[in-house]
PDB file of N, CA and C in Angstrom:
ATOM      1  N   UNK A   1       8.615 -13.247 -53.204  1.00 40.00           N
ATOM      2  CA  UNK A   1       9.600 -12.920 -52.187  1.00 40.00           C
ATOM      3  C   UNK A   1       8.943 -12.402 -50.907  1.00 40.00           C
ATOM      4  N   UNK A   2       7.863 -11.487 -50.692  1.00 42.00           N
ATOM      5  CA  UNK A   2       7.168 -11.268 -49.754  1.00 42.00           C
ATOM      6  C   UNK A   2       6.797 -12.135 -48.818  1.00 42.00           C
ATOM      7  N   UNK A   3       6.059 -13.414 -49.530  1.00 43.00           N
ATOM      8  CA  UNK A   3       5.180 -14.240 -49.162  1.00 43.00           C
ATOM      9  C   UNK A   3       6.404 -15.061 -48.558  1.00 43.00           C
ATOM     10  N   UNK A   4       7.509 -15.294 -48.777  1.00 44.00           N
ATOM     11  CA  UNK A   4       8.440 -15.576 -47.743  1.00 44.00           C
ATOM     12  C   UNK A   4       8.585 -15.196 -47.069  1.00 44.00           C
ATOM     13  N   UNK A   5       9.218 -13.460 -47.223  1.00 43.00           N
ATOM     14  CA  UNK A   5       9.945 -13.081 -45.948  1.00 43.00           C
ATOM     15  C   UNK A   5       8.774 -12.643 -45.088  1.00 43.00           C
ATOM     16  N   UNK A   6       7.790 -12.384 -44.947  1.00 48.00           N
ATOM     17  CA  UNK A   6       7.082 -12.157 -44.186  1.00 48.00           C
ATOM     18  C   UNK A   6       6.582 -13.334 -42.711  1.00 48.00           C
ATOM     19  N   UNK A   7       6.816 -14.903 -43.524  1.00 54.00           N
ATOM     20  CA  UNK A   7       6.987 -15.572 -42.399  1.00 54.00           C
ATOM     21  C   UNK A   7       8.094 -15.815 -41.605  1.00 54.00           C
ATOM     22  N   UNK A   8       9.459 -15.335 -42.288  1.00 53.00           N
ATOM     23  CA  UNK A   8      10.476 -15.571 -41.711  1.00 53.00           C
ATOM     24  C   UNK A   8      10.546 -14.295 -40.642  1.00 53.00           C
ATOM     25  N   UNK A   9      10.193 -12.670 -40.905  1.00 55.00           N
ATOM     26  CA  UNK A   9      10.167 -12.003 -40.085  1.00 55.00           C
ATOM     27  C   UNK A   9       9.414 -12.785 -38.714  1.00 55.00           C
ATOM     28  N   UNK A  10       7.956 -13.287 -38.853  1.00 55.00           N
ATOM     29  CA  UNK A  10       7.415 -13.048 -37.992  1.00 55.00           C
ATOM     30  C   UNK A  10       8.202 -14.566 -37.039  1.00 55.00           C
ATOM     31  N   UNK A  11       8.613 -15.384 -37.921  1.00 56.00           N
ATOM     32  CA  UNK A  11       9.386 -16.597 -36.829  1.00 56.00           C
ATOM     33  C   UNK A  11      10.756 -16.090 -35.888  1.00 56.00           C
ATOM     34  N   UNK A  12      11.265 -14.958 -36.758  1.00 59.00           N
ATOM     35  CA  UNK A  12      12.325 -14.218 -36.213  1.00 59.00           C
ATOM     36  C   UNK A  12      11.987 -13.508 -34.818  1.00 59.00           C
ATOM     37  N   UNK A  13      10.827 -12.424 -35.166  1.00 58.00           N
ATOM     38  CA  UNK A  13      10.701 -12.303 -33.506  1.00 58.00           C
ATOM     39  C   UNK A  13       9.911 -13.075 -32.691  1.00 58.00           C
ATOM     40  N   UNK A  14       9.000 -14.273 -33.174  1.00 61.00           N
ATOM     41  CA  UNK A  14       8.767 -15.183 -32.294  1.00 61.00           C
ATOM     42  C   UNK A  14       9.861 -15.894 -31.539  1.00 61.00           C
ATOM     43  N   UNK A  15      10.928 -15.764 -31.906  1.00 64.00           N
ATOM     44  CA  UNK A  15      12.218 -16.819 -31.587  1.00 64.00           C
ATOM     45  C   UNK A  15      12.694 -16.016 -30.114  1.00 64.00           C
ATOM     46  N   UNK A  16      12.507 -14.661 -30.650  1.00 65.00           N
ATOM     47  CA  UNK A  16      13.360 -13.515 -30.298  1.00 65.00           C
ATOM     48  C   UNK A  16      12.615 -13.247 -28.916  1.00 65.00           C
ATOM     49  N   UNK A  17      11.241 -13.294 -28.564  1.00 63.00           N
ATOM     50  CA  UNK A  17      10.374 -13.412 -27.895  1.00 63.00           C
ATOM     51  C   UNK A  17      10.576 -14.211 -26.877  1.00 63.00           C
ATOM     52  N   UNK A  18       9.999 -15.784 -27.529  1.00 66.00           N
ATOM     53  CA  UNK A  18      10.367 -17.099 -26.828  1.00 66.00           C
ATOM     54  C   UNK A  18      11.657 -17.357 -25.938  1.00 66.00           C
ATOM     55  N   UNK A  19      12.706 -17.082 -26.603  1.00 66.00           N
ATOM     56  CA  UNK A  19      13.612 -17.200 -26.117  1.00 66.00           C
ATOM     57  C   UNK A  19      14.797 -15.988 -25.539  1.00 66.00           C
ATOM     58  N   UNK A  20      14.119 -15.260 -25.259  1.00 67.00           N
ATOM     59  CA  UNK A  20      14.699 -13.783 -24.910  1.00 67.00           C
ATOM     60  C   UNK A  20      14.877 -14.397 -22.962  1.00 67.00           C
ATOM     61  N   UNK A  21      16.005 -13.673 -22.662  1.00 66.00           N
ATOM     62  CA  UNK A  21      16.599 -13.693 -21.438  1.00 66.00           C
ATOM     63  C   UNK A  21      15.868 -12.832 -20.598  1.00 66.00           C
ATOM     64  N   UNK A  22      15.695 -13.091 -19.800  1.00 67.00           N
ATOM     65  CA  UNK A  22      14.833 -12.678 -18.436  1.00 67.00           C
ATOM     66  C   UNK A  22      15.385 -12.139 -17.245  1.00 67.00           C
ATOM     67  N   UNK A  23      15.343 -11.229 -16.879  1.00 72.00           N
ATOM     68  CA  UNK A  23      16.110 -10.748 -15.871  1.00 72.00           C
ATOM     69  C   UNK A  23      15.384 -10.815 -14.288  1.00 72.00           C
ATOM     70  N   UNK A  24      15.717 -11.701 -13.645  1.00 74.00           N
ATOM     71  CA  UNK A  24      15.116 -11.492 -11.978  1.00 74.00           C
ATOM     72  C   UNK A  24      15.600 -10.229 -11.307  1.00 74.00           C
ATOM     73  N   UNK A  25      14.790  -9.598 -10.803  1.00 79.00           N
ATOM     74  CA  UNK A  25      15.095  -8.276 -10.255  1.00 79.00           C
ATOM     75  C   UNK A  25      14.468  -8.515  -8.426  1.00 79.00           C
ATOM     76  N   UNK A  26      14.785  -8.901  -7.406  1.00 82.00           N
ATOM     77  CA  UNK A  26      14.363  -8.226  -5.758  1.00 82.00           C
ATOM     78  C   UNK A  26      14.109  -7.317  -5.766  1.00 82.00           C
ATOM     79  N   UNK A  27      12.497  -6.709  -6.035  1.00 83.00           N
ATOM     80  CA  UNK A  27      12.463  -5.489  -5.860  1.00 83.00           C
ATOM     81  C   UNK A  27      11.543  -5.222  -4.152  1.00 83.00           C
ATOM     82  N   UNK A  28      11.522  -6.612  -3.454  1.00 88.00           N
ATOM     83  CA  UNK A  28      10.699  -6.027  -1.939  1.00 88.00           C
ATOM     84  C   UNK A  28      11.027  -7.452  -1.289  1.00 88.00           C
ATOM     85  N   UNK A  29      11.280  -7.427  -0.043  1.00 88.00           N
ATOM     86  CA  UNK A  29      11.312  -8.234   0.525  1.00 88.00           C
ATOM     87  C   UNK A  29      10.113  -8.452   2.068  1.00 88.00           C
ATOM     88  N   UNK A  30       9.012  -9.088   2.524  1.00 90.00           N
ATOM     89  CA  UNK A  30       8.140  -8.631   3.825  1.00 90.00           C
ATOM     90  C   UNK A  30       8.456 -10.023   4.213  1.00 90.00           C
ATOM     91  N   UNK A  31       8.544 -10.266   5.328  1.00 90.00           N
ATOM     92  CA  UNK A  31       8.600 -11.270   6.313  1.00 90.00           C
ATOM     93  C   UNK A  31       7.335 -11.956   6.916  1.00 90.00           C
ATOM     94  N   UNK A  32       7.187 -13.054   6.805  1.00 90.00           N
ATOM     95  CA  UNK A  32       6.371 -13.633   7.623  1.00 90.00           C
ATOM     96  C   UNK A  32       5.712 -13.345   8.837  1.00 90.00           C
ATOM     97  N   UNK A  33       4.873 -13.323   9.344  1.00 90.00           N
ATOM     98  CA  UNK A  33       4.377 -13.039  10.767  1.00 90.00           C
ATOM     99  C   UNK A  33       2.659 -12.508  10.425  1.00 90.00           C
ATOM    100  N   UNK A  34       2.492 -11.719  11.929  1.00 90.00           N
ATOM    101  CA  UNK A  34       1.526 -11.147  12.360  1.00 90.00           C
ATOM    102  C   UNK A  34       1.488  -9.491  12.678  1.00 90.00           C
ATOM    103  N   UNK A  35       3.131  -9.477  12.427  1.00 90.00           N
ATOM    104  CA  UNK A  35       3.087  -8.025  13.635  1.00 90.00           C
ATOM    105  C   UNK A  35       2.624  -6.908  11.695  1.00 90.00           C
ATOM    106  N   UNK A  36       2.422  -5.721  12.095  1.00 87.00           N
ATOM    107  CA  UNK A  36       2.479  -4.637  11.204  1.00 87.00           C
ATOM    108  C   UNK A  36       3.761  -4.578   9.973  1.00 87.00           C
ATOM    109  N   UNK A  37       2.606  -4.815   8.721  1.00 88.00           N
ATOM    110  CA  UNK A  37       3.999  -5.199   7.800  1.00 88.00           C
ATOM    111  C   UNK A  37       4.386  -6.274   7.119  1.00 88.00           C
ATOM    112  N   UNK A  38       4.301  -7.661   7.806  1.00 91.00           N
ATOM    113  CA  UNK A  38       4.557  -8.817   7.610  1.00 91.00           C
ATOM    114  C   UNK A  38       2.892  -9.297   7.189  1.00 91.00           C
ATOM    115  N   UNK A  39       3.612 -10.402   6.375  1.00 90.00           N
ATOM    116  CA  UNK A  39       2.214 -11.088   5.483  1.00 90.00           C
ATOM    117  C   UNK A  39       2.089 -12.463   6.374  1.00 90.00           C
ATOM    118  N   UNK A  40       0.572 -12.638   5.981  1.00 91.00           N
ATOM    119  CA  UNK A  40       0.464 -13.787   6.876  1.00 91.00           C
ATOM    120  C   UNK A  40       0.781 -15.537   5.713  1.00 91.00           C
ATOM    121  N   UNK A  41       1.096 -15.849   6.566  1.00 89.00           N
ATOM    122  CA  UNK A  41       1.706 -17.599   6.062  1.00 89.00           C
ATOM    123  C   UNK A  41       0.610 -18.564   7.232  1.00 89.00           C
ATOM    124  N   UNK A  42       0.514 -19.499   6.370  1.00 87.00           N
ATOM    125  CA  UNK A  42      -0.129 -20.864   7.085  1.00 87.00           C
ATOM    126  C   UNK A  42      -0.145 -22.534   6.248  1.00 87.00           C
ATOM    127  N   UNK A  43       0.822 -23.066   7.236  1.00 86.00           N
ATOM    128  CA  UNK A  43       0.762 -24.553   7.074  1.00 86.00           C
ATOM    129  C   UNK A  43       0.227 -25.473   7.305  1.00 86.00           C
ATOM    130  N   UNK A  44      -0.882 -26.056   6.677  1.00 87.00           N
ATOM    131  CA  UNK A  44      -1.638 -26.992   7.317  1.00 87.00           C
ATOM    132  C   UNK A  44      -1.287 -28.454   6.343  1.00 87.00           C
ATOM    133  N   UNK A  45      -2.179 -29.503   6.599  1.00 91.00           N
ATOM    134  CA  UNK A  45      -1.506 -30.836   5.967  1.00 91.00           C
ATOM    135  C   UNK A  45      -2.278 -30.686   5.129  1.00 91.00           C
ATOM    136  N   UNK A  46      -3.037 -30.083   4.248  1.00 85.00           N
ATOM    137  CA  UNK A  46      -3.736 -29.426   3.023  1.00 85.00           C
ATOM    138  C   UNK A  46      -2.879 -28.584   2.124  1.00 85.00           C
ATOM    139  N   UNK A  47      -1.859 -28.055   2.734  1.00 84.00           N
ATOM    140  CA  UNK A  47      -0.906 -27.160   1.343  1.00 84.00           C
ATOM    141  C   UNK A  47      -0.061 -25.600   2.631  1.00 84.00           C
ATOM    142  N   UNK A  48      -0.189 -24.947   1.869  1.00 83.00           N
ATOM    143  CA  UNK A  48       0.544 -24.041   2.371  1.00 83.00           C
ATOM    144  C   UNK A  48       0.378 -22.473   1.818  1.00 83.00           C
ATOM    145  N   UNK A  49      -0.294 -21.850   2.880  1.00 84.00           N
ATOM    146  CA  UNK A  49      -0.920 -20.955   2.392  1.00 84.00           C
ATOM    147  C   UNK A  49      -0.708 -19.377   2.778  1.00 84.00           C
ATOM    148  N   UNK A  50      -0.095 -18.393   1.836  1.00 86.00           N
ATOM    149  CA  UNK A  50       0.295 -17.015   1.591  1.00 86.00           C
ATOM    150  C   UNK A  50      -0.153 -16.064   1.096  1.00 86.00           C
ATOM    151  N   UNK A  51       0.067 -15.010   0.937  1.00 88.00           N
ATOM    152  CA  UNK A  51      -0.176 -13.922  -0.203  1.00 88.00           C
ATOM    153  C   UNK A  51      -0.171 -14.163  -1.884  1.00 88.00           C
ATOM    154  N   UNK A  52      -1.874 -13.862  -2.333  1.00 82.00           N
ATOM    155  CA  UNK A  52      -2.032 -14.954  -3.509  1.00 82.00           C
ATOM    156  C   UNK A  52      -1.852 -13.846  -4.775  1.00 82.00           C
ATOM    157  N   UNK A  53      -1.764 -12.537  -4.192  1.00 90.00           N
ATOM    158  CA  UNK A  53      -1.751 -11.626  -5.637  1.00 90.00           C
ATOM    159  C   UNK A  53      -0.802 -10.629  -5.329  1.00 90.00           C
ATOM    160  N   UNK A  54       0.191  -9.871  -5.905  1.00 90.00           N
ATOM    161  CA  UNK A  54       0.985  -8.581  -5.877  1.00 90.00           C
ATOM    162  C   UNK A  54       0.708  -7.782  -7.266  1.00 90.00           C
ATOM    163  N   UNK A  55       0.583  -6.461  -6.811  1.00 90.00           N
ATOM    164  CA  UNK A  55       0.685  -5.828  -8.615  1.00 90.00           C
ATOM    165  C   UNK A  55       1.291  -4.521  -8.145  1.00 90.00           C
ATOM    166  N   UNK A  56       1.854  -3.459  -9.148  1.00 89.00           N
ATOM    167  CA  UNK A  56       2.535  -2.879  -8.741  1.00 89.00           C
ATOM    168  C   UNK A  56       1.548  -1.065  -9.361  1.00 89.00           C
ATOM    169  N   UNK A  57       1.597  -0.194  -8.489  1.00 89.00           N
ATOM    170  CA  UNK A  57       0.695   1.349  -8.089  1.00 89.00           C
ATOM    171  C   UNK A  57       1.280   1.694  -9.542  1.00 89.00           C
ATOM    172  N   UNK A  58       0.528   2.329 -10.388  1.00 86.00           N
ATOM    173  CA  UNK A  58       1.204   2.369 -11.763  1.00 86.00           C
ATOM    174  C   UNK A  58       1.922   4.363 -11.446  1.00 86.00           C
ATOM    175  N   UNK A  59       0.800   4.666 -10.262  1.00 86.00           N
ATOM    176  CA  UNK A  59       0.852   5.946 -10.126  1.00 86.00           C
ATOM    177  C   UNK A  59       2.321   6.172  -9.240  1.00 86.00           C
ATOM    178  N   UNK A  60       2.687   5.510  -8.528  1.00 88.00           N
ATOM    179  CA  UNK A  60       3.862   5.767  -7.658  1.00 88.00           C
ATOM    180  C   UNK A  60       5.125   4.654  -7.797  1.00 88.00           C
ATOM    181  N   UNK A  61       4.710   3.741  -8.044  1.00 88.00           N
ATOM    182  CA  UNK A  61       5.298   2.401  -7.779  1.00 88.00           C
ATOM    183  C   UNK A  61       5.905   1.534  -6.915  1.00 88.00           C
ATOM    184  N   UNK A  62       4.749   1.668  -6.184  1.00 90.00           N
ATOM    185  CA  UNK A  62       4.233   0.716  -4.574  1.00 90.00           C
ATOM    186  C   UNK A  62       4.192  -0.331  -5.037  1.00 90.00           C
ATOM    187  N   UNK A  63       3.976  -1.494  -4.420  1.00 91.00           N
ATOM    188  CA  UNK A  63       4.147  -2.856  -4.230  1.00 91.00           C
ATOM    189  C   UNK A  63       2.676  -3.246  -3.785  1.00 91.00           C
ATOM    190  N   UNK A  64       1.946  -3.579  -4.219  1.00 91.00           N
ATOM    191  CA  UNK A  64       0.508  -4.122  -3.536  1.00 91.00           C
ATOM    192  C   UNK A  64       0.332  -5.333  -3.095  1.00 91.00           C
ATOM    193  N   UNK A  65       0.624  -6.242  -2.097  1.00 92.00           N
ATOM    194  CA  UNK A  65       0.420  -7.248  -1.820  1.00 92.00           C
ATOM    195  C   UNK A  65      -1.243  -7.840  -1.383  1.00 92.00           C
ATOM    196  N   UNK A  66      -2.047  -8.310  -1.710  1.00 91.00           N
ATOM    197  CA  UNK A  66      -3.128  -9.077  -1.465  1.00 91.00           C
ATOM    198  C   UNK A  66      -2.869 -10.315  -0.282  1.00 91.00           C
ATOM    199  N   UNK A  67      -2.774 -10.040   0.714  1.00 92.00           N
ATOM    200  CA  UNK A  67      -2.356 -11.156   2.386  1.00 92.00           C
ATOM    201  C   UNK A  67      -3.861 -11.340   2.567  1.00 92.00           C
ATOM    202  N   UNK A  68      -4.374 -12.313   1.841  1.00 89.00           N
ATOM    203  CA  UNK A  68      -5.550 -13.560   2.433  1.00 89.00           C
ATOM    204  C   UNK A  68      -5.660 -13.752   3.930  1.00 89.00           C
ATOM    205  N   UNK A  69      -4.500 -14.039   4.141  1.00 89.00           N
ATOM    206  CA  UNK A  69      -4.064 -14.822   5.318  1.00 89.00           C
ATOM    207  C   UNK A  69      -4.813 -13.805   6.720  1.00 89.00           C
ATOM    208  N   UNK A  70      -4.331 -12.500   6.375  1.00 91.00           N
ATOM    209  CA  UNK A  70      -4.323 -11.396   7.695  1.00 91.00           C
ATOM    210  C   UNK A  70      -5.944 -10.648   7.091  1.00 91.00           C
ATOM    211  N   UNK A  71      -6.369 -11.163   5.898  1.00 90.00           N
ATOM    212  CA  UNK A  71      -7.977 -10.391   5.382  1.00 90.00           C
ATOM    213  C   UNK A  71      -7.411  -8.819   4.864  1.00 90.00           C
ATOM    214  N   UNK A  72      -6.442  -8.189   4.350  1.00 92.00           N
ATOM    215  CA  UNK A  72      -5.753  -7.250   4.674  1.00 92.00           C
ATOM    216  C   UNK A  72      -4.822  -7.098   2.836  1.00 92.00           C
ATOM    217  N   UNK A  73      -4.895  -5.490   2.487  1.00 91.00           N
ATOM    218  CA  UNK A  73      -4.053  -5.884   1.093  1.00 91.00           C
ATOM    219  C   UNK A  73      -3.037  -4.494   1.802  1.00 91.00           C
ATOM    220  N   UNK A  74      -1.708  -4.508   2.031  1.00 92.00           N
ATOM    221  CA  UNK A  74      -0.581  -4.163   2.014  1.00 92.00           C
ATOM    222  C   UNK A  74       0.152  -3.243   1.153  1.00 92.00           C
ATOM    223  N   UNK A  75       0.189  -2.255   1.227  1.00 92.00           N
ATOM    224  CA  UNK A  75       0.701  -1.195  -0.027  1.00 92.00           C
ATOM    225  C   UNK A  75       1.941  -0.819   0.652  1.00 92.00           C
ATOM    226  N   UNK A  76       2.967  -1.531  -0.160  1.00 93.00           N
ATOM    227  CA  UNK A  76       4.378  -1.127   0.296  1.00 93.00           C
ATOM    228  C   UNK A  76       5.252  -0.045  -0.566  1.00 93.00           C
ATOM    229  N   UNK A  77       6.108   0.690  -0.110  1.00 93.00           N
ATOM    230  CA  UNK A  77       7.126   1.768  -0.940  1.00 93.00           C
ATOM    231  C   UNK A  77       8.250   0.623  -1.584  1.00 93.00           C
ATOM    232  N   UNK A  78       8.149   0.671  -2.615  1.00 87.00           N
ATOM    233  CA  UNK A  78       8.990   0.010  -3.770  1.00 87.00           C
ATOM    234  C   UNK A  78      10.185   0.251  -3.445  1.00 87.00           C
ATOM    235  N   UNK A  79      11.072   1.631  -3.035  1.00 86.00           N
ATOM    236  CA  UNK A  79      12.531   1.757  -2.941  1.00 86.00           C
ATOM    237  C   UNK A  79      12.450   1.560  -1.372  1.00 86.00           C
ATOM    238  N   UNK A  80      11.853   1.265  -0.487  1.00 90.00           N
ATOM    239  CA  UNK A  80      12.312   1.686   0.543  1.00 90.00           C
ATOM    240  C   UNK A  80      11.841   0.562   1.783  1.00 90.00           C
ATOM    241  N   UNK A  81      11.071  -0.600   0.874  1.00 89.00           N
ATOM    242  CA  UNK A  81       9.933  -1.676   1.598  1.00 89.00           C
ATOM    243  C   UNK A  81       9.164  -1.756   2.704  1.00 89.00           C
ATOM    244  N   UNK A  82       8.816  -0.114   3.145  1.00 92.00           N
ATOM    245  CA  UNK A  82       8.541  -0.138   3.818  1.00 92.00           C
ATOM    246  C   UNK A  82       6.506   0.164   3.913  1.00 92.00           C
ATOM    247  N   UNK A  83       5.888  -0.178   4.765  1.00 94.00           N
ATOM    248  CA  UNK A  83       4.679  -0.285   5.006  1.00 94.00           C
ATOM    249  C   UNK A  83       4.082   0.969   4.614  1.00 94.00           C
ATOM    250  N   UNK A  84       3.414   1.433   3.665  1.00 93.00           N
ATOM    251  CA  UNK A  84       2.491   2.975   3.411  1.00 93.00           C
ATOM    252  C   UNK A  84       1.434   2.646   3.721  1.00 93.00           C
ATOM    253  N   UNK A  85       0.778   1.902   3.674  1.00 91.00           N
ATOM    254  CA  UNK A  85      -0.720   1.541   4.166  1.00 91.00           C
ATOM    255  C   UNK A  85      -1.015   0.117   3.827  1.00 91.00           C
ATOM    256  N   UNK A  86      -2.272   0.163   4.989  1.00 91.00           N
ATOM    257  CA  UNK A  86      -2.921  -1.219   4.846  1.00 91.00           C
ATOM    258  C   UNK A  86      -4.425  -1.431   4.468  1.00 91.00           C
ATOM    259  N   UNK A  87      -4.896  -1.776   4.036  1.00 89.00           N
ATOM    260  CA  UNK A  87      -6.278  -1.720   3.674  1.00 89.00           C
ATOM    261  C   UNK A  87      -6.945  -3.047   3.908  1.00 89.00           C
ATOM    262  N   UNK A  88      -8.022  -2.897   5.320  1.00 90.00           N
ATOM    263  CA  UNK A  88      -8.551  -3.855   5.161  1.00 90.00           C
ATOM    264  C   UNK A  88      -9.855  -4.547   4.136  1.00 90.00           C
ATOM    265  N   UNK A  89      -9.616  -5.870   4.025  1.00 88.00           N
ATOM    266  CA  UNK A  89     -11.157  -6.341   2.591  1.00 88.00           C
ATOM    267  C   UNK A  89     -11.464  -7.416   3.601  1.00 88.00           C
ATOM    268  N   UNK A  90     -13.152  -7.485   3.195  1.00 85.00           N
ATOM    269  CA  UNK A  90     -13.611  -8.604   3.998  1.00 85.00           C
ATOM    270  C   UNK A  90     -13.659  -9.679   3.587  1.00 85.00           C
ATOM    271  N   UNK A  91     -12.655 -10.598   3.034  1.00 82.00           N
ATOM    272  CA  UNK A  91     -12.633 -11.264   2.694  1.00 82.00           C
ATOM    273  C   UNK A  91     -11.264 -11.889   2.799  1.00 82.00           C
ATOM    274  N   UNK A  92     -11.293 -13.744   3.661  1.00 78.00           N
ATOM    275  CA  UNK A  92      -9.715 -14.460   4.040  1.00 78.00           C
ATOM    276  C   UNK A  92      -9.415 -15.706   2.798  1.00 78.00           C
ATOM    277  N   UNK A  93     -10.698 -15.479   1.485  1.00 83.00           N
ATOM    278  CA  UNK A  93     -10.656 -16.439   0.481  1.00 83.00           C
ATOM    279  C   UNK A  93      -9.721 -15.845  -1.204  1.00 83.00           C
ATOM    280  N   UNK A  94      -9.725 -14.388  -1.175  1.00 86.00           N
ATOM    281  CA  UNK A  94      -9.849 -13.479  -2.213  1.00 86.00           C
ATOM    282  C   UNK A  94      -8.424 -14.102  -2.947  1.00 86.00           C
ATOM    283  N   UNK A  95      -8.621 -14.275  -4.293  1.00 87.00           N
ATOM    284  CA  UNK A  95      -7.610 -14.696  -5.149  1.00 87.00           C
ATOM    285  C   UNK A  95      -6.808 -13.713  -6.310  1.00 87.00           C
ATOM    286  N   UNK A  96      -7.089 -12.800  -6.320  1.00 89.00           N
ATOM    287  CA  UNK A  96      -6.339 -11.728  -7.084  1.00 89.00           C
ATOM    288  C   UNK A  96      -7.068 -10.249  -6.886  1.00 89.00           C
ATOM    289  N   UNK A  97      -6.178  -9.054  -7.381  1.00 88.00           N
ATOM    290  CA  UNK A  97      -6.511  -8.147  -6.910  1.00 88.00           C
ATOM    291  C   UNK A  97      -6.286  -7.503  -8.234  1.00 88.00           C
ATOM    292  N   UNK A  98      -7.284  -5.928  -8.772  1.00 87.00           N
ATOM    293  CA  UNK A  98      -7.025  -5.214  -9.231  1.00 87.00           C
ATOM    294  C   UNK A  98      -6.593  -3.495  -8.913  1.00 87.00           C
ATOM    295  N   UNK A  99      -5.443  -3.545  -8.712  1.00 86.00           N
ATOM    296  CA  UNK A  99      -5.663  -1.946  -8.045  1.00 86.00           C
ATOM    297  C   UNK A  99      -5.653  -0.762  -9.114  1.00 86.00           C
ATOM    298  N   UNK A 100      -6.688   0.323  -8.829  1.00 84.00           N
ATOM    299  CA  UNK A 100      -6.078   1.691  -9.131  1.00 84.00           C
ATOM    300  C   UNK A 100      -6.059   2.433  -8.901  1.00 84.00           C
ATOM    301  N   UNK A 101      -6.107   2.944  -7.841  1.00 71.00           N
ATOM    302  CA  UNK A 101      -5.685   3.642  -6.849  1.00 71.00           C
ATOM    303  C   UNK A 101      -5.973   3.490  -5.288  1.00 71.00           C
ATOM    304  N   UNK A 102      -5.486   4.564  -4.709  1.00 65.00           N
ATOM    305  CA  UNK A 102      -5.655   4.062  -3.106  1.00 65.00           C
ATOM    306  C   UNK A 102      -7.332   3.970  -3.069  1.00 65.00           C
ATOM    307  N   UNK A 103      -7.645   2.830  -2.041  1.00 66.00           N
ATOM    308  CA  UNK A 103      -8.920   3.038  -1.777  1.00 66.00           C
ATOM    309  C   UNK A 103     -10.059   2.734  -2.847  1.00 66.00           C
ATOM    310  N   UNK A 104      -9.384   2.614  -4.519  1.00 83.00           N
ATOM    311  CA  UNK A 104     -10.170   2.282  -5.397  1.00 83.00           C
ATOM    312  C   UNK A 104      -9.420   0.516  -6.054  1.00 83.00           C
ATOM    313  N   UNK A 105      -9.879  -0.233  -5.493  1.00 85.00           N
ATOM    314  CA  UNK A 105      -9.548  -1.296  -5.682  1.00 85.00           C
ATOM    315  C   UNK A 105     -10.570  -2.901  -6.318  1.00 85.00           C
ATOM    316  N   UNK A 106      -9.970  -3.860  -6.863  1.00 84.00           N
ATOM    317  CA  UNK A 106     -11.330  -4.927  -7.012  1.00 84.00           C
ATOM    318  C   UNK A 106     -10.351  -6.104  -6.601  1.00 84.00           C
ATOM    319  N   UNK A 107     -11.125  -6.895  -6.097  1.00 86.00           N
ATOM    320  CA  UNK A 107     -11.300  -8.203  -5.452  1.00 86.00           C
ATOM    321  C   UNK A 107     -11.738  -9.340  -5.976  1.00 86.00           C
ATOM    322  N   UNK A 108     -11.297 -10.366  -6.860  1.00 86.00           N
ATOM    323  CA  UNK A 108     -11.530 -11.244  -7.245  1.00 86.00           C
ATOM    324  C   UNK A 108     -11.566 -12.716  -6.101  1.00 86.00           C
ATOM    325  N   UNK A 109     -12.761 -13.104  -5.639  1.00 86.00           N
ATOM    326  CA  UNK A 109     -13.108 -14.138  -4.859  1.00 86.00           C
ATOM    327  C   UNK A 109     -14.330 -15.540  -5.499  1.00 86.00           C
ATOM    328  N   UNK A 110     -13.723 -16.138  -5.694  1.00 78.00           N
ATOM    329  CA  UNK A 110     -14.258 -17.503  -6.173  1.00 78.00           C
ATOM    330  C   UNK A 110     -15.204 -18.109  -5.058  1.00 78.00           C
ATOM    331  N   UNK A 111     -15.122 -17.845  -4.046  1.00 72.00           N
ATOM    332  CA  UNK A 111     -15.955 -18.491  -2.761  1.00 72.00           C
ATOM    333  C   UNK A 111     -16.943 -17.552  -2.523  1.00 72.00           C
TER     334      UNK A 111
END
């Protein structure tokens, strides 16, 4: 009897897992551009190119955006979307970001 139910548990919450409902949540909205704030965007006949990483301040729960585009990673206020700081990285190739805290950050760049 074990040797059954033990696979049926584990197909049960695989199911339960797999197919569990997902909730979309808006939690920030930044606009396109150049000015303070806004992430940079660029269209060329090669693709279309934005902000390639977000993760969220585990300590406050800021919004970290990684903007390639502007060389620049973006630390926004979660309730309030507004700009807390900007931090520039030297780098306009960088493909994901690890943050943990202000100022203590890593940079994942393939180029």
């Amino acid at each position: 009897m074990i040797k059954i139910l033990n696979p049926l548990i584990v197909l049960a919450l695989l199911q339960a897992v797999l197919f569990a409902q997902f909730k979309y949540e808006k939690i920030l909205f930044v606009p396109w551009g150049d000015a303070p704030g806004e992430m940079g965007f660029r269209a060329v006949p090669g693709g279309q190119f934005g902000p390639n990483s977000f993760t969220i301040d585990k300590r406050n729960q800021n919004v970290i955006i990684l903007d390639t585009q502007h060389g620049k990673i973006g630390e926004y206020s979660r309730p309030t979307g507004e700009l807390v700081a900007s931090h520039t990285i030297a780098s306009t190739t960088a493909d994901d970001i690890i943050w943990e805290a202000q100022q203590h950050y890593y940079i994942l760049d393939q180029n």
